[in-house]
mmCIF file of C-alpha atoms in Angstrom:
data_model
loop_
_atom_site.group_PDB
_atom_site.id
_atom_site.type_symbol
_atom_site.label_atom_id
_atom_site.label_comp_id
_atom_site.label_asym_id
_atom_site.label_seq_id
_atom_site.Cartn_x
_atom_site.Cartn_y
_atom_site.Cartn_z
ATOM 1 C CA MET A 1 -22.573 20.999 19.894
ATOM 2 C CA THR A 2 -22.326 18.299 17.216
ATOM 3 C CA GLU A 3 -25.613 17.423 15.523
ATOM 4 C CA LYS A 4 -26.439 13.738 15.853
ATOM 5 C CA LEU A 5 -28.387 11.329 13.697
ATOM 6 C CA THR A 6 -30.982 9.495 15.797
ATOM 7 C CA MET A 7 -31.503 5.946 14.579
ATOM 8 C CA ALA A 8 -32.840 2.477 15.246
ATOM 9 C CA LEU A 9 -31.712 -1.019 14.344
ATOM 10 C CA ILE A 10 -34.187 -3.598 13.122
ATOM 11 C CA GLY A 11 -32.572 -6.912 13.957
ATOM 12 C CA PHE A 12 -30.250 -8.111 16.718
ATOM 13 C CA GLY A 13 -28.552 -11.213 15.350
ATOM 14 C CA ASN A 14 -24.946 -12.099 14.518
ATOM 15 C CA SER A 15 -24.628 -9.526 11.757
ATOM 16 C CA ALA A 16 -25.919 -6.682 13.930
ATOM 17 C CA ASN A 17 -23.488 -7.544 16.704
ATOM 18 C CA ARG A 18 -20.521 -8.180 14.429
ATOM 19 C CA TYR A 19 -20.693 -5.693 11.534
ATOM 20 C CA HIS A 20 -22.853 -2.874 12.854
ATOM 21 C CA LEU A 21 -22.943 -2.248 16.596
ATOM 22 C CA PRO A 22 -19.158 -2.064 17.181
ATOM 23 C CA TYR A 23 -18.969 0.854 14.721
ATOM 24 C CA LEU A 24 -22.177 2.571 15.800
ATOM 25 C CA LEU A 25 -21.106 2.667 19.433
ATOM 26 C CA VAL A 26 -17.931 4.631 18.670
ATOM 27 C CA ASN A 27 -19.496 7.131 16.256
ATOM 28 C CA GLU A 28 -20.133 10.345 18.178
ATOM 29 C CA GLN A 29 -22.425 11.661 15.445
ATOM 30 C CA ILE A 30 -24.931 8.819 15.899
ATOM 31 C CA ASN A 31 -27.503 8.426 18.644
ATOM 32 C CA LEU A 32 -28.603 4.789 18.615
ATOM 33 C CA LYS A 33 -31.937 5.110 20.394
ATOM 34 C CA THR A 34 -33.774 1.841 19.791
ATOM 35 C CA ILE A 35 -33.138 -1.763 18.771
ATOM 36 C CA TYR A 36 -36.059 -3.823 17.520
ATOM 37 C CA ALA A 37 -35.783 -7.573 18.061
ATOM 38 C CA HIS A 38 -38.525 -10.016 17.110
ATOM 39 C CA THR A 39 -37.821 -11.940 20.315
ATOM 40 C CA LEU A 40 -36.346 -10.086 23.282
ATOM 41 C CA GLY A 41 -33.841 -11.741 25.594
ATOM 42 C CA LYS A 42 -32.239 -14.116 23.075
ATOM 43 C CA ARG A 43 -28.874 -12.429 23.780
ATOM 44 C CA PRO A 44 -29.377 -11.405 27.397
ATOM 45 C CA GLU A 45 -25.814 -10.309 28.165
ATOM 46 C CA GLN A 46 -25.451 -8.169 25.048
ATOM 47 C CA GLN A 47 -28.927 -6.712 25.515
ATOM 48 C CA ALA A 48 -28.266 -5.817 29.151
ATOM 49 C CA ALA A 49 -24.951 -4.163 28.280
ATOM 50 C CA LEU A 50 -26.605 -1.995 25.635
ATOM 51 C CA GLU A 51 -29.544 -1.133 27.849
ATOM 52 C CA ALA A 52 -27.044 0.027 30.479
ATOM 53 C CA GLN A 53 -25.832 2.543 27.873
ATOM 54 C CA GLY A 54 -29.369 3.922 27.515
ATOM 55 C CA ILE A 55 -30.364 2.039 24.343
ATOM 56 C CA GLU A 56 -33.993 0.913 24.320
ATOM 57 C CA PHE A 57 -35.114 -2.550 23.203
ATOM 58 C CA THR A 58 -38.539 -3.318 21.787
ATOM 59 C CA ASP A 59 -40.372 -6.183 20.107
ATOM 60 C CA SER A 60 -42.864 -3.756 18.558
ATOM 61 C CA LEU A 61 -42.016 -2.591 15.041
ATOM 62 C CA ASP A 62 -44.629 0.150 15.395
ATOM 63 C CA ALA A 63 -42.633 1.581 18.297
ATOM 64 C CA VAL A 64 -39.864 2.319 15.788
ATOM 65 C CA LEU A 65 -42.080 3.421 12.918
ATOM 66 C CA ASN A 66 -44.168 5.782 15.073
ATOM 67 C CA ASP A 67 -41.246 7.413 16.890
ATOM 68 C CA ALA A 68 -40.876 10.807 15.227
ATOM 69 C CA SER A 69 -37.417 11.325 16.735
ATOM 70 C CA ILE A 70 -35.969 8.367 14.792
ATOM 71 C CA GLN A 71 -34.613 9.703 11.496
ATOM 72 C CA PHE A 72 -32.800 6.645 10.200
ATOM 73 C CA VAL A 73 -33.272 2.883 10.388
ATOM 74 C CA SER A 74 -30.794 0.112 9.596
ATOM 75 C CA ILE A 75 -32.435 -3.200 8.650
ATOM 76 C CA ILE A 76 -30.404 -6.271 9.617
ATOM 77 C CA THR A 77 -32.819 -9.177 9.219
ATOM 78 C CA PRO A 78 -33.037 -12.263 6.949
ATOM 79 C CA ALA A 79 -32.939 -11.209 3.301
ATOM 80 C CA PRO A 80 -36.505 -12.235 2.302
ATOM 81 C CA SER A 81 -37.876 -9.710 4.834
ATOM 82 C CA HIS A 82 -35.855 -6.742 3.530
ATOM 83 C CA PHE A 83 -38.268 -5.359 0.957
ATOM 84 C CA GLU A 84 -41.379 -5.189 3.135
ATOM 85 C CA LEU A 85 -39.497 -3.803 6.134
ATOM 86 C CA ALA A 86 -37.720 -1.164 4.055
ATOM 87 C CA LYS A 87 -41.012 -0.188 2.390
ATOM 88 C CA LYS A 88 -42.717 0.243 5.776
ATOM 89 C CA CYS A 89 -39.847 2.356 7.084
ATOM 90 C CA LEU A 90 -39.831 4.605 4.022
ATOM 91 C CA GLU A 91 -43.595 5.008 4.197
ATOM 92 C CA ALA A 92 -43.141 6.068 7.830
ATOM 93 C CA GLY A 93 -40.705 8.780 6.732
ATOM 94 C CA LYS A 94 -37.494 7.074 7.820
ATOM 95 C CA ASN A 95 -34.185 7.070 5.947
ATOM 96 C CA VAL A 96 -33.120 3.464 5.443
ATOM 97 C CA MET A 97 -30.056 1.262 5.070
ATOM 98 C CA VAL A 98 -30.502 -2.446 4.312
ATOM 99 C CA GLU A 99 -28.087 -5.311 4.920
ATOM 100 C CA LYS A 100 -26.941 -7.377 1.974
ATOM 101 C CA PRO A 101 -28.392 -8.907 -0.085
ATOM 102 C CA PHE A 102 -30.439 -5.735 -0.558
ATOM 103 C CA VAL A 103 -33.662 -7.243 -1.960
ATOM 104 C CA THR A 104 -34.700 -10.290 -3.977
ATOM 105 C CA SER A 105 -35.227 -8.718 -7.418
ATOM 106 C CA VAL A 106 -34.594 -5.764 -9.702
ATOM 107 C CA GLU A 107 -38.277 -4.824 -9.444
ATOM 108 C CA GLU A 108 -38.125 -4.609 -5.651
ATOM 109 C CA GLY A 109 -34.983 -2.485 -5.823
ATOM 110 C CA LYS A 110 -36.530 -0.067 -8.295
ATOM 111 C CA ALA A 111 -39.695 0.199 -6.190
ATOM 112 C CA LEU A 112 -37.745 1.135 -3.045
ATOM 113 C CA ILE A 113 -35.587 3.670 -4.898
ATOM 114 C CA GLU A 114 -38.658 5.255 -6.491
ATOM 115 C CA LEU A 115 -40.419 5.483 -3.120
ATOM 116 C CA ALA A 116 -37.372 6.924 -1.353
ATOM 117 C CA ASN A 117 -36.744 9.512 -4.054
ATOM 118 C CA ALA A 118 -40.401 10.565 -4.100
ATOM 119 C CA LYS A 119 -40.225 11.190 -0.361
ATOM 120 C CA GLY A 120 -36.757 12.761 -0.376
ATOM 121 C CA LEU A 121 -35.330 9.965 1.773
ATOM 122 C CA LEU A 122 -32.171 7.879 1.732
ATOM 123 C CA ILE A 123 -32.269 4.235 0.664
ATOM 124 C CA THR A 124 -28.986 2.340 0.446
ATOM 125 C CA PRO A 125 -27.598 -1.166 0.827
ATOM 126 C CA PHE A 126 -24.937 -1.794 3.487
ATOM 127 C CA GLN A 127 -21.986 -2.236 1.127
ATOM 128 C CA ASN A 128 -19.442 -2.296 3.945
ATOM 129 C CA ARG A 129 -16.734 -4.050 1.935
ATOM 130 C CA ARG A 130 -16.167 -0.902 -0.071
ATOM 131 C CA PHE A 131 -14.179 -0.124 3.070
ATOM 132 C CA ASP A 132 -12.064 -3.279 3.226
ATOM 133 C CA GLY A 133 -8.412 -2.341 3.575
ATOM 134 C CA GLU A 134 -7.430 -4.379 0.530
ATOM 135 C CA PHE A 135 -10.053 -2.674 -1.636
ATOM 136 C CA LEU A 136 -8.760 0.737 -0.557
ATOM 137 C CA GLU A 137 -5.300 -0.559 -1.484
ATOM 138 C CA LEU A 138 -6.490 -1.749 -4.889
ATOM 139 C CA GLN A 139 -8.014 1.652 -5.623
ATOM 140 C CA GLU A 140 -4.735 3.345 -4.701
ATOM 141 C CA VAL A 141 -2.798 1.068 -7.076
ATOM 142 C CA LEU A 142 -5.184 1.959 -9.902
ATOM 143 C CA LYS A 143 -5.089 5.656 -9.034
ATOM 144 C CA ARG A 144 -1.291 5.738 -9.184
ATOM 145 C CA GLY A 145 -1.321 4.078 -12.583
ATOM 146 C CA TYR A 146 1.326 1.473 -11.742
ATOM 147 C CA ILE A 147 -0.119 -1.265 -13.913
ATOM 148 C CA GLY A 148 -1.188 0.913 -16.843
ATOM 149 C CA GLU A 149 -4.500 0.062 -18.471
ATOM 150 C CA PRO A 150 -6.177 -2.789 -16.523
ATOM 151 C CA LEU A 151 -6.827 -5.854 -18.662
ATOM 152 C CA GLU A 152 -7.465 -8.749 -16.265
ATOM 153 C CA PHE A 153 -8.847 -8.660 -12.729
ATOM 154 C CA GLU A 154 -9.693 -11.544 -10.426
ATOM 155 C CA SER A 155 -11.322 -11.364 -6.985
ATOM 156 C CA HIS A 156 -11.713 -14.331 -4.605
ATOM 157 C CA PHE A 157 -13.976 -14.822 -1.593
ATOM 158 C CA ASP A 158 -13.088 -18.411 -0.696
ATOM 159 C CA TYR A 159 -13.258 -20.686 2.338
ATOM 160 C CA PHE A 160 -12.409 -24.264 3.234
ATOM 161 C CA ARG A 161 -15.608 -25.753 4.648
ATOM 162 C CA PRO A 162 -15.713 -29.356 3.386
ATOM 163 C CA GLU A 163 -18.331 -30.266 5.997
ATOM 164 C CA ALA A 164 -20.809 -27.608 4.802
ATOM 165 C CA VAL A 165 -23.746 -28.905 2.771
ATOM 166 C CA SER A 166 -25.947 -26.687 0.617
ATOM 167 C CA ASN A 167 -29.664 -26.813 1.418
ATOM 168 C CA PRO A 168 -32.613 -26.246 -0.929
ATOM 169 C CA GLY A 169 -33.883 -22.666 -1.070
ATOM 170 C CA GLU A 170 -34.413 -19.587 -3.204
ATOM 171 C CA GLN A 171 -31.729 -17.880 -5.301
ATOM 172 C CA ILE A 172 -31.289 -15.180 -2.632
ATOM 173 C CA ASP A 173 -30.254 -17.913 -0.173
ATOM 174 C CA GLY A 174 -27.296 -19.047 -2.268
ATOM 175 C CA CYS A 175 -23.630 -18.218 -2.423
ATOM 176 C CA PHE A 176 -23.812 -15.756 -5.329
ATOM 177 C CA TYR A 177 -26.263 -13.482 -3.531
ATOM 178 C CA GLY A 178 -24.696 -14.069 -0.117
ATOM 179 C CA TYR A 179 -21.008 -13.651 -1.011
ATOM 180 C CA GLY A 180 -20.938 -12.416 -4.592
ATOM 181 C CA VAL A 181 -22.559 -9.119 -3.635
ATOM 182 C CA HIS A 182 -19.267 -7.963 -2.103
ATOM 183 C CA PRO A 183 -16.776 -8.404 -4.986
ATOM 184 C CA LEU A 184 -19.526 -7.554 -7.470
ATOM 185 C CA ASP A 185 -20.161 -4.222 -5.749
ATOM 186 C CA GLN A 186 -16.438 -3.470 -5.682
ATOM 187 C CA ILE A 187 -16.133 -4.146 -9.416
ATOM 188 C CA ILE A 188 -19.193 -2.012 -10.184
ATOM 189 C CA LYS A 189 -17.745 0.835 -8.108
ATOM 190 C CA LEU A 190 -14.505 0.653 -10.105
ATOM 191 C CA TRP A 191 -15.810 0.065 -13.631
ATOM 192 C CA GLY A 192 -19.577 0.468 -13.687
ATOM 193 C CA LYS A 193 -22.027 -1.668 -15.634
ATOM 194 C CA PRO A 194 -20.501 -4.439 -17.758
ATOM 195 C CA THR A 195 -21.442 -4.990 -21.391
ATOM 196 C CA ALA A 196 -21.851 -8.724 -20.752
ATOM 197 C CA ALA A 197 -21.325 -11.408 -18.115
ATOM 198 C CA SER A 198 -20.690 -15.151 -18.174
ATOM 199 C CA TYR A 199 -21.978 -17.293 -15.318
ATOM 200 C CA ASP A 200 -21.197 -20.679 -13.810
ATOM 201 C CA LEU A 201 -23.268 -21.128 -10.645
ATOM 202 C CA LYS A 202 -23.650 -24.558 -9.081
ATOM 203 C CA SER A 203 -24.005 -26.554 -5.900
ATOM 204 C CA VAL A 204 -20.986 -28.764 -5.376
ATOM 205 C CA THR A 205 -22.163 -30.365 -2.113
ATOM 206 C CA ASN A 206 -25.817 -31.067 -2.925
ATOM 207 C CA PRO A 207 -27.379 -31.126 -6.417
ATOM 208 C CA GLU A 208 -30.729 -30.132 -4.876
ATOM 209 C CA GLY A 209 -29.282 -27.246 -2.887
ATOM 210 C CA VAL A 210 -28.762 -23.578 -3.647
ATOM 211 C CA ASP A 211 -25.499 -22.552 -5.279
ATOM 212 C CA ASP A 212 -22.403 -22.903 -3.083
ATOM 213 C CA HIS A 213 -19.857 -22.185 -5.832
ATOM 214 C CA PHE A 214 -19.708 -19.546 -8.538
ATOM 215 C CA GLU A 215 -17.402 -18.164 -11.188
ATOM 216 C CA VAL A 216 -18.628 -15.030 -12.939
ATOM 217 C CA ASN A 217 -16.786 -12.987 -15.571
ATOM 218 C CA LEU A 218 -17.757 -9.386 -16.287
ATOM 219 C CA TYR A 219 -16.704 -7.785 -19.569
ATOM 220 C CA TYR A 220 -15.696 -4.129 -20.030
ATOM 221 C CA GLY A 221 -14.170 -3.727 -23.485
ATOM 222 C CA LYS A 222 -10.577 -4.961 -23.162
ATOM 223 C CA LEU A 223 -10.995 -5.621 -19.428
ATOM 224 C CA GLN A 224 -12.276 -8.909 -18.016
ATOM 225 C CA ALA A 225 -13.136 -8.936 -14.300
ATOM 226 C CA LYS A 226 -13.643 -12.317 -12.608
ATOM 227 C CA LEU A 227 -15.259 -12.961 -9.228
ATOM 228 C CA LYS A 228 -15.150 -16.414 -7.714
ATOM 229 C CA THR A 229 -16.209 -18.134 -4.513
ATOM 230 C CA SER A 230 -15.731 -21.740 -3.455
ATOM 231 C CA PHE A 231 -15.977 -23.518 -0.091
ATOM 232 C CA ILE A 232 -13.393 -26.168 -1.033
ATOM 233 C CA VAL A 233 -10.258 -24.025 -1.172
ATOM 234 C CA ALA A 234 -7.721 -25.314 1.368
ATOM 235 C CA ILE A 235 -4.767 -23.340 -0.049
ATOM 236 C CA ASP A 236 -5.589 -19.684 -0.497
ATOM 237 C CA TYR A 237 -5.677 -17.925 -3.819
ATOM 238 C CA PRO A 238 -4.653 -14.285 -3.774
ATOM 239 C CA LYS A 239 -7.565 -12.083 -2.764
ATOM 240 C CA TYR A 240 -6.893 -9.903 -5.820
ATOM 241 C CA ILE A 241 -4.989 -10.491 -9.047
ATOM 242 C CA LEU A 242 -4.685 -7.508 -11.395
ATOM 243 C CA HIS A 243 -2.783 -7.409 -14.674
ATOM 244 C CA GLY A 244 -2.412 -4.392 -16.946
ATOM 245 C CA THR A 245 -0.407 -3.040 -19.844
ATOM 246 C CA ASN A 246 2.422 -1.894 -17.550
ATOM 247 C CA GLY A 247 2.486 -4.361 -14.672
ATOM 248 C CA SER A 248 0.693 -6.538 -12.142
ATOM 249 C CA PHE A 249 -0.665 -6.340 -8.589
ATOM 250 C CA ILE A 250 -1.198 -9.312 -6.257
ATOM 251 C CA LYS A 251 -2.791 -9.137 -2.783
ATOM 252 C CA TYR A 252 -3.246 -12.011 -0.331
ATOM 253 C CA GLY A 253 -5.432 -12.071 2.756
ATOM 254 C CA MET A 254 -8.849 -10.806 3.824
ATOM 255 C CA ASP A 255 -9.512 -7.589 5.720
ATOM 256 C CA ALA A 256 -8.657 -7.896 9.435
ATOM 257 C CA GLN A 257 -11.717 -6.118 10.836
ATOM 258 C CA GLU A 258 -13.936 -9.172 11.287
ATOM 259 C CA ASN A 259 -11.250 -11.162 13.122
ATOM 260 C CA ASP A 260 -10.585 -8.200 15.396
ATOM 261 C CA ILE A 261 -14.291 -7.880 16.217
ATOM 262 C CA LEU A 262 -14.402 -11.596 17.091
ATOM 263 C CA ALA A 263 -11.381 -11.022 19.350
ATOM 264 C CA ASN A 264 -13.268 -8.178 21.117
ATOM 265 C CA VAL A 265 -10.952 -5.483 19.763
ATOM 266 C CA SER A 266 -12.841 -2.201 19.463
ATOM 267 C CA PRO A 267 -12.773 -0.150 16.242
ATOM 268 C CA ALA A 268 -11.532 2.657 18.486
ATOM 269 C CA ASP A 269 -8.343 0.699 19.256
ATOM 270 C CA PRO A 270 -5.340 1.932 17.197
ATOM 271 C CA SER A 271 -4.443 -1.672 16.352
ATOM 272 C CA PHE A 272 -7.906 -2.460 14.988
ATOM 273 C CA GLY A 273 -8.005 -3.595 11.365
ATOM 274 C CA VAL A 274 -4.232 -3.444 10.811
ATOM 275 C CA ASP A 275 -3.126 -5.834 8.071
ATOM 276 C CA SER A 276 -0.287 -8.310 8.505
ATOM 277 C CA LEU A 277 2.993 -7.222 6.914
ATOM 278 C CA ASP A 278 3.108 -10.618 5.184
ATOM 279 C CA ASN A 279 -0.182 -9.830 3.432
ATOM 280 C CA TYR A 280 0.788 -6.458 2.009
ATOM 281 C CA GLY A 281 0.115 -6.345 -1.711
ATOM 282 C CA ILE A 282 2.937 -6.533 -4.226
ATOM 283 C CA VAL A 283 3.042 -4.472 -7.390
ATOM 284 C CA LYS A 284 5.523 -5.046 -10.214
ATOM 285 C CA TYR A 285 5.694 -2.517 -13.030
ATOM 286 C CA ILE A 286 7.944 -0.655 -15.448
ATOM 287 C CA ASN A 287 8.940 2.803 -14.206
ATOM 288 C CA ALA A 288 9.417 5.982 -16.236
ATOM 289 C CA TYR A 289 13.032 4.994 -16.973
ATOM 290 C CA GLY A 290 12.080 1.612 -18.402
ATOM 291 C CA ASP A 291 13.297 -0.308 -15.358
ATOM 292 C CA PRO A 292 11.288 -3.128 -13.715
ATOM 293 C CA VAL A 293 10.275 -2.230 -10.144
ATOM 294 C CA GLU A 294 8.738 -4.493 -7.486
ATOM 295 C CA GLN A 295 7.450 -3.062 -4.212
ATOM 296 C CA LYS A 296 5.098 -3.787 -1.349
ATOM 297 C CA ILE A 297 2.066 -1.570 -0.870
ATOM 298 C CA ILE A 298 1.020 -0.873 2.722
ATOM 299 C CA THR A 299 -2.600 -1.886 3.245
ATOM 300 C CA PRO A 300 -4.720 1.033 4.511
ATOM 301 C CA LYS A 301 -6.851 0.368 7.575
ATOM 302 C CA GLY A 302 -10.397 -0.516 6.598
ATOM 303 C CA ASN A 303 -13.424 0.902 8.389
ATOM 304 C CA TYR A 304 -16.909 -0.519 7.868
ATOM 305 C CA GLY A 305 -18.228 2.333 9.992
ATOM 306 C CA LEU A 306 -17.710 4.653 7.034
ATOM 307 C CA MET A 307 -20.940 3.304 5.509
ATOM 308 C CA TYR A 308 -22.762 4.694 8.545
ATOM 309 C CA GLN A 309 -20.781 7.923 8.402
ATOM 310 C CA ASN A 310 -21.942 8.378 4.820
ATOM 311 C CA CYS A 311 -25.550 8.011 5.995
ATOM 312 C CA VAL A 312 -24.927 10.690 8.643
ATOM 313 C CA ASP A 313 -23.483 12.984 5.998
ATOM 314 C CA VAL A 314 -26.326 12.337 3.546
ATOM 315 C CA VAL A 315 -29.176 12.820 6.021
ATOM 316 C CA LEU A 316 -27.761 15.695 8.052
ATOM 317 C CA HIS A 317 -25.645 17.512 5.485
ATOM 318 C CA GLY A 318 -26.956 16.582 2.044
ATOM 319 C CA ALA A 319 -23.821 14.727 0.937
ATOM 320 C CA PRO A 320 -23.919 12.338 -2.065
ATOM 321 C CA LYS A 321 -24.782 8.691 -1.412
ATOM 322 C CA GLU A 322 -21.810 6.330 -1.316
ATOM 323 C CA VAL A 323 -23.773 3.735 -3.310
ATOM 324 C CA THR A 324 -25.643 5.393 -6.157
ATOM 325 C CA ASP A 325 -29.087 4.330 -7.363
ATOM 326 C CA GLU A 326 -27.535 3.278 -10.679
ATOM 327 C CA GLN A 327 -25.013 1.051 -8.880
ATOM 328 C CA ILE A 328 -27.770 -0.549 -6.804
ATOM 329 C CA ILE A 329 -29.791 -1.450 -9.891
ATOM 330 C CA THR A 330 -26.726 -2.617 -11.845
ATOM 331 C CA GLN A 331 -25.843 -5.065 -9.088
ATOM 332 C CA LEU A 332 -29.382 -6.424 -8.915
ATOM 333 C CA GLU A 333 -29.448 -6.853 -12.710
ATOM 334 C CA VAL A 334 -26.134 -8.737 -12.728
ATOM 335 C CA LEU A 335 -27.201 -10.931 -9.804
ATOM 336 C CA ASP A 336 -30.584 -11.733 -11.315
ATOM 337 C CA ALA A 337 -29.097 -12.554 -14.739
ATOM 338 C CA GLY A 338 -27.118 -15.372 -13.170
ATOM 339 C CA PHE A 339 -30.349 -17.324 -12.738
ATOM 340 C CA THR A 340 -32.013 -16.767 -16.119
ATOM 341 C CA GLU A 341 -30.694 -20.149 -17.285
ATOM 342 C CA GLN A 342 -29.509 -23.364 -15.690
ATOM 343 C CA GLY A 343 -25.831 -24.124 -16.185
ATOM 344 C CA PRO A 344 -23.099 -21.962 -17.723
ATOM 345 C CA HIS A 345 -24.430 -19.080 -19.842
ATOM 346 C CA ILE A 346 -23.719 -15.570 -21.096
ATOM 347 C CA VAL A 347 -25.924 -12.494 -20.711
ATOM 348 C CA LYS A 348 -25.488 -9.155 -22.498
ATOM 349 C CA PHE A 349 -26.501 -5.897 -20.810
#
């Protein structure tokens, strides 16, 4: 009989229903026992469907914290609540995963990591976009060495939302924390901690609002890695642009998983997450015979559920964490440094 990880969700909003539950419900190594919601009945149809599968709902956080059978908790609530909820769960002896953005500061991140390590528990952010199909494709291109030594990399997370207006708030409420965490985590996974970063964070729609546009460059010796988000992009940039000493790689289009979830396609469906042929990446390089070669690279199927599978493997089998403590702190340091000054600036690490 397969050993299962018994868990609870804290939060039952859009993110829980879109990025978490579809994957949890098809993982046979997870027993989702309880969902905590601050207000029960806000999504009556979804709640009833899950209750029919034997999943309990509660509006008592203590019911989760005091349940000795619950080994693991996934926190999917507004970002300012993450630190205190994660701290309470760790203190109650639970392994914890936290939605992005992880916490509001480097100090909070270090405190949670220290507490988790002292108790022998897992603490990790939900870095699901490590399992975007296009990021898996990018890693394969680098692994095969097509482009030689990477020199320039550019990652876009853009939308066209001209009607959106930025509202006043804290730095964690802005675009860099909300969207930048994804490409930033991917870059850190590939190349680690940069030696320096340049920042241009601003609000295009409202001077009094939080940032809704950013361009950040990370420096790694010869390599410069750019991440950029804007809400006024009506004609798409490539998702990835990569240039190296032996060639280039270009990839258009975002991972298909989210659109499939919105179309009620289950992650268990063979067609789930399959990229469009038109969006396959293109690599152009010089082969071993000195000839120029251009070819399409098939996009692997992404799977955000692999973040949960890693938690199963860590808690039940002692596997390494997908997102290391060092990577968690590096991301928080790079995020926080973007707000040390107003306007464009450079920070060395």
